[in-house]
Short mmCIF file of C-alpha atoms and ligand atoms in Angstrom, two decimals:
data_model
loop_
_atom_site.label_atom_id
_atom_site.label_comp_id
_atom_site.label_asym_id
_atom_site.label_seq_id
_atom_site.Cartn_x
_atom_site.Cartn_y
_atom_site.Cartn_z
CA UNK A 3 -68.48 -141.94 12.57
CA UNK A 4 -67.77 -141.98 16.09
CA UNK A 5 -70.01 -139.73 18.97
CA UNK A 6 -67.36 -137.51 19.60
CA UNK A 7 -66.35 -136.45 15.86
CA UNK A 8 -69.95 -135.73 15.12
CA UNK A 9 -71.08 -132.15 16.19
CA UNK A 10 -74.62 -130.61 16.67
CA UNK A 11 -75.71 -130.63 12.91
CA UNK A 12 -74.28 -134.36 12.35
CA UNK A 13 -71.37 -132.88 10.28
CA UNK A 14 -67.88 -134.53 11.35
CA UNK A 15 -66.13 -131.56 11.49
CA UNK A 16 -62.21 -133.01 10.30
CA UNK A 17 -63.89 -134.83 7.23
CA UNK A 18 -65.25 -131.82 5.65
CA UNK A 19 -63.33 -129.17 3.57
CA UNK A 20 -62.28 -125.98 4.80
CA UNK A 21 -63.84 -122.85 3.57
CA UNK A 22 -61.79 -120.16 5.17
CA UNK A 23 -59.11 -119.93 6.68
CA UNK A 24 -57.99 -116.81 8.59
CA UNK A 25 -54.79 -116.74 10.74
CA UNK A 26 -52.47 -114.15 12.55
CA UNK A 27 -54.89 -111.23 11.79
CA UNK A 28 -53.54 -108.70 14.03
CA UNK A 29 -55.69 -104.76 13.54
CA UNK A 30 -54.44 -102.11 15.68
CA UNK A 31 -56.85 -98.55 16.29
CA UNK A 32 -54.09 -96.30 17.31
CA UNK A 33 -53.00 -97.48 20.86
CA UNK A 34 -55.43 -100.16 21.03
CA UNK A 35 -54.97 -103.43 19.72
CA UNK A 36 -58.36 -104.55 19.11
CA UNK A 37 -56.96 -107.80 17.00
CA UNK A 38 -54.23 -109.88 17.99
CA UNK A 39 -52.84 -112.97 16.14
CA UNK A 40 -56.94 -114.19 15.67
CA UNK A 41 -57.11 -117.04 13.77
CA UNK A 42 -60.39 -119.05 12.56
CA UNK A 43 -61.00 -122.18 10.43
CA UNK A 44 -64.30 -122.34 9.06
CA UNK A 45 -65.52 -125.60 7.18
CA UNK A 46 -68.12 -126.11 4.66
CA UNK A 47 -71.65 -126.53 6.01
CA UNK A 48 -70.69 -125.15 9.75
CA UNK A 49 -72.27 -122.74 11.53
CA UNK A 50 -69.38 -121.37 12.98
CA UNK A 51 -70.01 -118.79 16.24
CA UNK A 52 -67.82 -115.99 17.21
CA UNK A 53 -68.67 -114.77 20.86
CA UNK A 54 -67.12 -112.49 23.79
CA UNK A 55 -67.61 -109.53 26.19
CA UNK A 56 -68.88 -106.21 24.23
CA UNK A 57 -65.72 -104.87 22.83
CA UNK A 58 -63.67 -108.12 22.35
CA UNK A 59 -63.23 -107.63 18.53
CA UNK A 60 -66.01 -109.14 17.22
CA UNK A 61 -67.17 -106.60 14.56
CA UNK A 62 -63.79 -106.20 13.51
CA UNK A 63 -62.77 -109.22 12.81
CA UNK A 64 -66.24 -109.04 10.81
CA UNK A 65 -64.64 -105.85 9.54
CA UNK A 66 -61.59 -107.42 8.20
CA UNK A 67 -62.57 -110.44 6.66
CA UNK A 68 -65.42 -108.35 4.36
CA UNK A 69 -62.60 -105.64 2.85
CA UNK A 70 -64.31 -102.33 5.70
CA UNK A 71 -61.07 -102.21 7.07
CA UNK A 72 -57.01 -103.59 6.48
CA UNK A 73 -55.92 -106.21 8.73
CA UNK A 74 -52.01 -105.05 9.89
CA UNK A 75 -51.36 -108.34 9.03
CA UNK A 76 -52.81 -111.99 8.50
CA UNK A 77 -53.28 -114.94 5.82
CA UNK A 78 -56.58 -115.08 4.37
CA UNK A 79 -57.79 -118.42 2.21
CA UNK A 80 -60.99 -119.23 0.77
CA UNK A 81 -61.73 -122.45 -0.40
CA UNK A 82 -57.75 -123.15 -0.56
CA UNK A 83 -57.01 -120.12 -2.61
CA UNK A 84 -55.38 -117.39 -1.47
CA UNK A 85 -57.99 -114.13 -0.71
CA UNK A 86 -57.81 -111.18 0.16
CA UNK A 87 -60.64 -108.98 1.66
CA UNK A 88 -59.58 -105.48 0.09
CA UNK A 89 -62.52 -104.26 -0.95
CA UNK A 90 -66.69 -105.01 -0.10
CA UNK A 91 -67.94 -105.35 -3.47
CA UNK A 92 -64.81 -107.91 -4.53
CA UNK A 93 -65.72 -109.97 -0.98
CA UNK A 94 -69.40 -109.82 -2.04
CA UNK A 95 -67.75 -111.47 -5.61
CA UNK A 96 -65.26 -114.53 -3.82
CA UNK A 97 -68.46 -115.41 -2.23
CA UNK A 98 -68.77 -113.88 1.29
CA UNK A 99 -71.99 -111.69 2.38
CA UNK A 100 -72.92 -110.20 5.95
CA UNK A 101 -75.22 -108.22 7.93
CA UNK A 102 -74.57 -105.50 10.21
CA UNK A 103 -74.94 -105.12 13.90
CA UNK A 104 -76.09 -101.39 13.29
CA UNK A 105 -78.41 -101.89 10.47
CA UNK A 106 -77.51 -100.82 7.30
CA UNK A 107 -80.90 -100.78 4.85
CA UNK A 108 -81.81 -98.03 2.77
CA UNK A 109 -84.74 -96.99 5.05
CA UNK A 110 -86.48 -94.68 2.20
CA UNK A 111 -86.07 -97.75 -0.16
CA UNK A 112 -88.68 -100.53 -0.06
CA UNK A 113 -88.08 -103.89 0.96
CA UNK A 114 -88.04 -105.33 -2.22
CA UNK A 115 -85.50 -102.48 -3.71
CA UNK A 116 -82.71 -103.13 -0.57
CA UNK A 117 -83.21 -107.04 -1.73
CA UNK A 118 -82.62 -106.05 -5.37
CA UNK A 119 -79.75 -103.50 -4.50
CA UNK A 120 -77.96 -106.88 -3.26
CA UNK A 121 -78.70 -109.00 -6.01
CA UNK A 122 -76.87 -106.43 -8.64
CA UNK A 123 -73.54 -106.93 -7.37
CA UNK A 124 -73.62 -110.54 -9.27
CA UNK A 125 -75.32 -109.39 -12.55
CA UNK A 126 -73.58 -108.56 -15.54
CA UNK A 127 -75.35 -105.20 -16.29
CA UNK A 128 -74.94 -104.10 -12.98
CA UNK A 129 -75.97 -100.81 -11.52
CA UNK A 130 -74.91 -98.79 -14.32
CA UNK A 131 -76.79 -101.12 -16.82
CA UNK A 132 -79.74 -100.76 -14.78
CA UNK A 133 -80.03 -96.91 -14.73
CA UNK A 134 -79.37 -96.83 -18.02
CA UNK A 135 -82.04 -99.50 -18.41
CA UNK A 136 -80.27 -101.18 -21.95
CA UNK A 137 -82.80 -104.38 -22.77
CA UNK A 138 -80.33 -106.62 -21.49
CA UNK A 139 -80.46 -105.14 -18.30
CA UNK A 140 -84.05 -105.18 -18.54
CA UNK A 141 -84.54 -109.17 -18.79
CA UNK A 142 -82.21 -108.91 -16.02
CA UNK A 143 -84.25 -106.49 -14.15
CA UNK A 144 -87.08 -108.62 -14.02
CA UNK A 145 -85.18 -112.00 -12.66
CA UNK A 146 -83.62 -109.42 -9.68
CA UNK A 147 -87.27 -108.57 -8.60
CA UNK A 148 -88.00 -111.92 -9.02
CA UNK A 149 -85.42 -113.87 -6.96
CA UNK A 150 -85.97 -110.68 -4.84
CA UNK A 151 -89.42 -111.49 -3.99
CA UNK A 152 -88.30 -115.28 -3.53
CA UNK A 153 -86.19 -114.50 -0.51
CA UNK A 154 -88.68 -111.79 0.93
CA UNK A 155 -90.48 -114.79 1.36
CA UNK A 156 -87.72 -116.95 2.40
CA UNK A 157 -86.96 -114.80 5.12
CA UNK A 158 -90.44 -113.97 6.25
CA UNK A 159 -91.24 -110.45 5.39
CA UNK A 160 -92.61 -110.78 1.96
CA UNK A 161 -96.02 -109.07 2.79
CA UNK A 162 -93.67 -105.91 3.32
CA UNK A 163 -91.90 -105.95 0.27
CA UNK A 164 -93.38 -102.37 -0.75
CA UNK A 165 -93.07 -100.87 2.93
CA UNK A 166 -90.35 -98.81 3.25
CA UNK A 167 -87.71 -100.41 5.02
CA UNK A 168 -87.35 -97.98 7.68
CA UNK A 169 -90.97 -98.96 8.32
CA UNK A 170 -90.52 -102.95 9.49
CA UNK A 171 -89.98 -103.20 12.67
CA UNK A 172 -86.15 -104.00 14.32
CA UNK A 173 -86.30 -107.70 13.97
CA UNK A 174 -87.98 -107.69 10.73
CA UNK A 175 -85.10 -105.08 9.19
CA UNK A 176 -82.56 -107.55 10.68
CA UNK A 177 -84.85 -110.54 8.70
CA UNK A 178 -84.85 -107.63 5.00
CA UNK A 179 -80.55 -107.70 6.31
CA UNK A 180 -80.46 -111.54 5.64
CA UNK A 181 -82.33 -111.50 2.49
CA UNK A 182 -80.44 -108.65 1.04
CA UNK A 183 -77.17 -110.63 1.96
CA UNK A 184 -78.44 -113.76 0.47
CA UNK A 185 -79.17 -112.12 -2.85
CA UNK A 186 -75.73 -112.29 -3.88
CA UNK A 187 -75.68 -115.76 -3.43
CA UNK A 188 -73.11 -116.29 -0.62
CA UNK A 189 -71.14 -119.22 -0.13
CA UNK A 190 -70.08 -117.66 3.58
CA UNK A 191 -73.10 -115.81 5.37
CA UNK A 192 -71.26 -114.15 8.59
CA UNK A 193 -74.01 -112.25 10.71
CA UNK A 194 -73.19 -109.84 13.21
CA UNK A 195 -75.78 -110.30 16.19
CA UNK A 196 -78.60 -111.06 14.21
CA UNK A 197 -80.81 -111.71 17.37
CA UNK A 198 -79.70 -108.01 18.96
CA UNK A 199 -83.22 -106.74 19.76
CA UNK A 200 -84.82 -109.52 18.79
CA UNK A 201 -87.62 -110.82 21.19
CA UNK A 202 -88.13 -114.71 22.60
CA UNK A 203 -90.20 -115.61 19.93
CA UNK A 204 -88.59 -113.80 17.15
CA UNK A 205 -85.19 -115.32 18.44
CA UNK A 206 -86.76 -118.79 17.86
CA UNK A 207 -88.37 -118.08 14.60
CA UNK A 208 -84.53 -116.67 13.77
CA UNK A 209 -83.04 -119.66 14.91
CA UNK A 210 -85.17 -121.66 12.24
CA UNK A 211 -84.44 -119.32 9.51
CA UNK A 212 -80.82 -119.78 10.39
CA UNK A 213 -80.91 -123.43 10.22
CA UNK A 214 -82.87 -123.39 6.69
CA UNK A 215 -79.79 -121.35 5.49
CA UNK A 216 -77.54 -124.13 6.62
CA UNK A 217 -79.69 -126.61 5.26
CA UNK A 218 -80.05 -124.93 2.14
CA UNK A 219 -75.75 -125.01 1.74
CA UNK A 220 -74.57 -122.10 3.23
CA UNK A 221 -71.86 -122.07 5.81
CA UNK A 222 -72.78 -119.85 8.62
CA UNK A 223 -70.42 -117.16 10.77
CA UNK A 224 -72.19 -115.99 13.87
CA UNK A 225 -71.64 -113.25 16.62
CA UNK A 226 -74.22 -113.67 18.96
CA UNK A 227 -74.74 -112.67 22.31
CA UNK A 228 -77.59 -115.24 23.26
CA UNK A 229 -75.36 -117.90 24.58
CA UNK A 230 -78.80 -120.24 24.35
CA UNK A 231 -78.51 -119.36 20.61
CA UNK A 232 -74.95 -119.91 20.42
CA UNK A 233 -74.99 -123.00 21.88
CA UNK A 234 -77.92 -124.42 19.80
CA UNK A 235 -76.97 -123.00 16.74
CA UNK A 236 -73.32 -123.65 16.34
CA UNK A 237 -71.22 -126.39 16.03
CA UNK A 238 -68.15 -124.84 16.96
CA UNK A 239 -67.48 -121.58 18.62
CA UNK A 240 -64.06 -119.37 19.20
CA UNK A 241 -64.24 -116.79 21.84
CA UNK A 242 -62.26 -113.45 21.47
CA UNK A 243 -61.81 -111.75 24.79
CA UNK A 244 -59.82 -107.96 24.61
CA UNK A 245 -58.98 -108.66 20.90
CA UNK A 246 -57.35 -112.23 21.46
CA UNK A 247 -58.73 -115.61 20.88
CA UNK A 248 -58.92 -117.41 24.15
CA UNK A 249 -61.02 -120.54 23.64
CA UNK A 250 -62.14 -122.61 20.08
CA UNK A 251 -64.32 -125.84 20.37
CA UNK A 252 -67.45 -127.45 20.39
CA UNK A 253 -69.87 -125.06 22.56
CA UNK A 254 -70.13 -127.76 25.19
CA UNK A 255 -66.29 -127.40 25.52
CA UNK A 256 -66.08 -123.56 25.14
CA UNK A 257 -68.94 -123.42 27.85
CA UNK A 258 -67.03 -125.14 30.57
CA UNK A 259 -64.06 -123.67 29.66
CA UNK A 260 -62.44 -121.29 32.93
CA UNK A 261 -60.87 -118.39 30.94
CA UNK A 262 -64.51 -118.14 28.95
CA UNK A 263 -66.26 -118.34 32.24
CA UNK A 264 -64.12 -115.66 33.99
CA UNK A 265 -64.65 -113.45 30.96
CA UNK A 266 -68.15 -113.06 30.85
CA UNK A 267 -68.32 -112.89 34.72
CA UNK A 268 -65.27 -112.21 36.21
CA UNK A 269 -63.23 -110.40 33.71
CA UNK A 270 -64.73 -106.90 34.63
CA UNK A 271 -66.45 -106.08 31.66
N1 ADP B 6 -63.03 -97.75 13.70
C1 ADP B 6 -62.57 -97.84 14.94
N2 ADP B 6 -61.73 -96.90 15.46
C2 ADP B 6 -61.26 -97.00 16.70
N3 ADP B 6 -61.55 -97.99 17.56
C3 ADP B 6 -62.39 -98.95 17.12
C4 ADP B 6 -62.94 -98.93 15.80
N4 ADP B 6 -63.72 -100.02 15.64
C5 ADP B 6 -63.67 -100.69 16.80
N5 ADP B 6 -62.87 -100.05 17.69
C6 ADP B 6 -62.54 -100.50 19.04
O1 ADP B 6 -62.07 -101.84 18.94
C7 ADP B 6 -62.54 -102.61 20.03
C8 ADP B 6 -63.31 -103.79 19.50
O2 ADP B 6 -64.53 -103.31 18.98
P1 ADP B 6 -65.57 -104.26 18.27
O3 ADP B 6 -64.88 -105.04 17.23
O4 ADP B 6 -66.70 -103.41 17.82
O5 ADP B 6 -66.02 -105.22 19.46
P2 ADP B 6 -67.26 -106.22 19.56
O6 ADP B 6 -67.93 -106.31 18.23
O7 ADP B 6 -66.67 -107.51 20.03
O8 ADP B 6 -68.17 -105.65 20.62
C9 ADP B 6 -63.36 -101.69 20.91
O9 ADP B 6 -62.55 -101.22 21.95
C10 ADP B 6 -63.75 -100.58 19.95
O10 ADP B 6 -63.95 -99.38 20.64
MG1 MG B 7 -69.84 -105.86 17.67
#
C-alpha cells in the first residue's frame, strides 16, 4: 500500500467497499436552497466528516439521508442497493442511526429507558409487544435492559443509568445520544456535532469513544465544528458552504484548500 493511498486510520480508502452513496440531493425551504446537487461517498470503516460555516446545510443533509425530511431530488444507495430514506424508523431498519445537534432524549425517562427506547426498533415484539408485556416480549425485555446497560457503560455514563436524563449534564446527554443510537445496531453512525458544548477534556475523552466505535466496525458520519477534531478524527472530509459542496478530500487537502479557507474566514459568515 503506498503512503499516499493510506489515510489517518490505515484504511486505503479506493480498496474498501462503499457504504453509501448519496448524489445530486438538491432540498429547497421555500426560496432558499439549502441543498444543491450534494453528493457524498462513504466507505466501510471511514469516519467520514461533514464540515462548513453555521448554516451551510449540514443538518439537512443529516435530515435527508435519516427519512426527517424529502430530498427534491437525489440517488440514495446503501451497500449497493438502492435506499431510500422515507421514513426514521425504516432508516433506523437499513442500518443507519444518528444523534441530534439539539438533543433529543426523553429527559423524564432514565438513562437506561432512552437506551432501551432505541434498542426496540430492532426487536420483534416491539413497542406494542412490550406494553402489552406477552412472555415473548418479556425474555426480550430483559436482553434490551441488558445490552442497554452494556452500552451505558460503553459510552461512559453507566453510573447514571437511573438518573433522569434531563439530569446528566450536556456532554454526558450527548454520550446517553450515542448509546441510544448504537442500540439499534447501526451499520452507519452519522453524529451531528457531537462535541457542541463539550469541554477540552470531554472533547478528548469523545474523541476516544469515537474511535472505539470505528474500531468496533462502525462507519462514522461527522459534523463537527472542532476543526482539531475533524482533522484527527476523519479520514476524509467534504465541506458544504451555502448548501453546495465545495471541497472533498483527505483533511490535510481540505485544510489547505482556498475556497475552504475563504469560507470560514473570508466568506462573511
Ligand atoms: N425546516 C426548515 N425550514 C426552513 N429553513 C430551514 C429548515 N431547516 C434548515 N433551514 C435553513 O437551511 C439552511 C441550512 O441549515 P442547516 O442544515 O441547519 O445548516 P447547518 O447544520 O450547516 O448549520 C439554513 O439557512 C437554515 O435556516
Ligand atoms: Mg447544524
Amino acid at each position: 500500500m503506498s503512503a499516499i493511498m493510506q489515510d489517518a486510520a490505515g484504511v486505503a480508502p479506493s480498496a474498501v467497499p462503499v457504504l453509501l452513496a448519496v448524489q445530486g440531493v438538491n432540498k429547497r425551504f421555500g426560496g432558499l436552497q439549502a441543498l444543491s446537487d450534494v453528493g457524498i461517498s462513504i466507505r466501510r470503516g471511514q469516519i467520514y466528516g461533514l464540515i462548513g460555516p453555521n448554516g451551510a446545510g449540514k443538518t439537512t443533509f443529516f435530515n435527508v439521508i435519516t427519512g426527517l425530511y424529502q430530498a427534491d431530488s437525489g440517488t440514495f444507495e446503501l451497500d449497493g442497493k438502492p435506499y431510500s430514506p422515507s421514513a426514521p424508523h425504516e432508516v433506523a431498519r437499513a442500518g443507519i442511526a444518528r444523534t441530534f445537534q439539539n438533543i433529543r432524549l426523553f429527559g423524564e425517562m432514565t438513562a437506561l429507558e432512552n437506551v432501551m427506547v432505541g434498542r426496540h426498533v430492532r426487536t420483534h415484539a416491539g413497542v406494542i409487544g412490550a406494553v402489552l408485556r406477552t412472555p415473548a416480549a418479556r425474555n426480550e425485555e430483559a436482553g434490551i435492559r441488558q445490552r442497554a446497560m452494556e452500552l451505558l457503560d460503553y459510552v461512559g455514563v453507566s453510573r447514571y443509568a437511573d438518573f433522569r436524563a434531563r439530569t446528566l449534564s450536556y456532554g454526558d446527554q450527548r454520550r446517553l445520544e450515542i448509546a441510544r443510537a448504537l442500540a439499534t445496531d447501526p451499520v452507519l453512525l452519522a453524529l451531528d456535532e457531537p462535541a457542541a458544548g463539550m469541554n477540552a477534556t470531554e472533547k478528548v475523552s469523545l474523541r476516544g469513544l469515537l474511535e472505539n466505535i470505528s474500531r468496533d466496525g462502525r462507519t462514522i458520519l461527522l459534523i463537527e465544528h472542532d476543526v482539531k477534531l475533524v482533522m484527527g478524527l476523519c479520514n476524509e472530509v467534504t465541506v458544504l458552504d451555502y448548501g453546495k459542496s465545495i471541497a472533498q478530500g483527505v483533511p490535510a487537502d481540505v485544510q489547505k484548500n482556498p475556497a475552504v479557507i475563504d469560507a470560514y474566514l473570508g466568506g462573511g459568515h
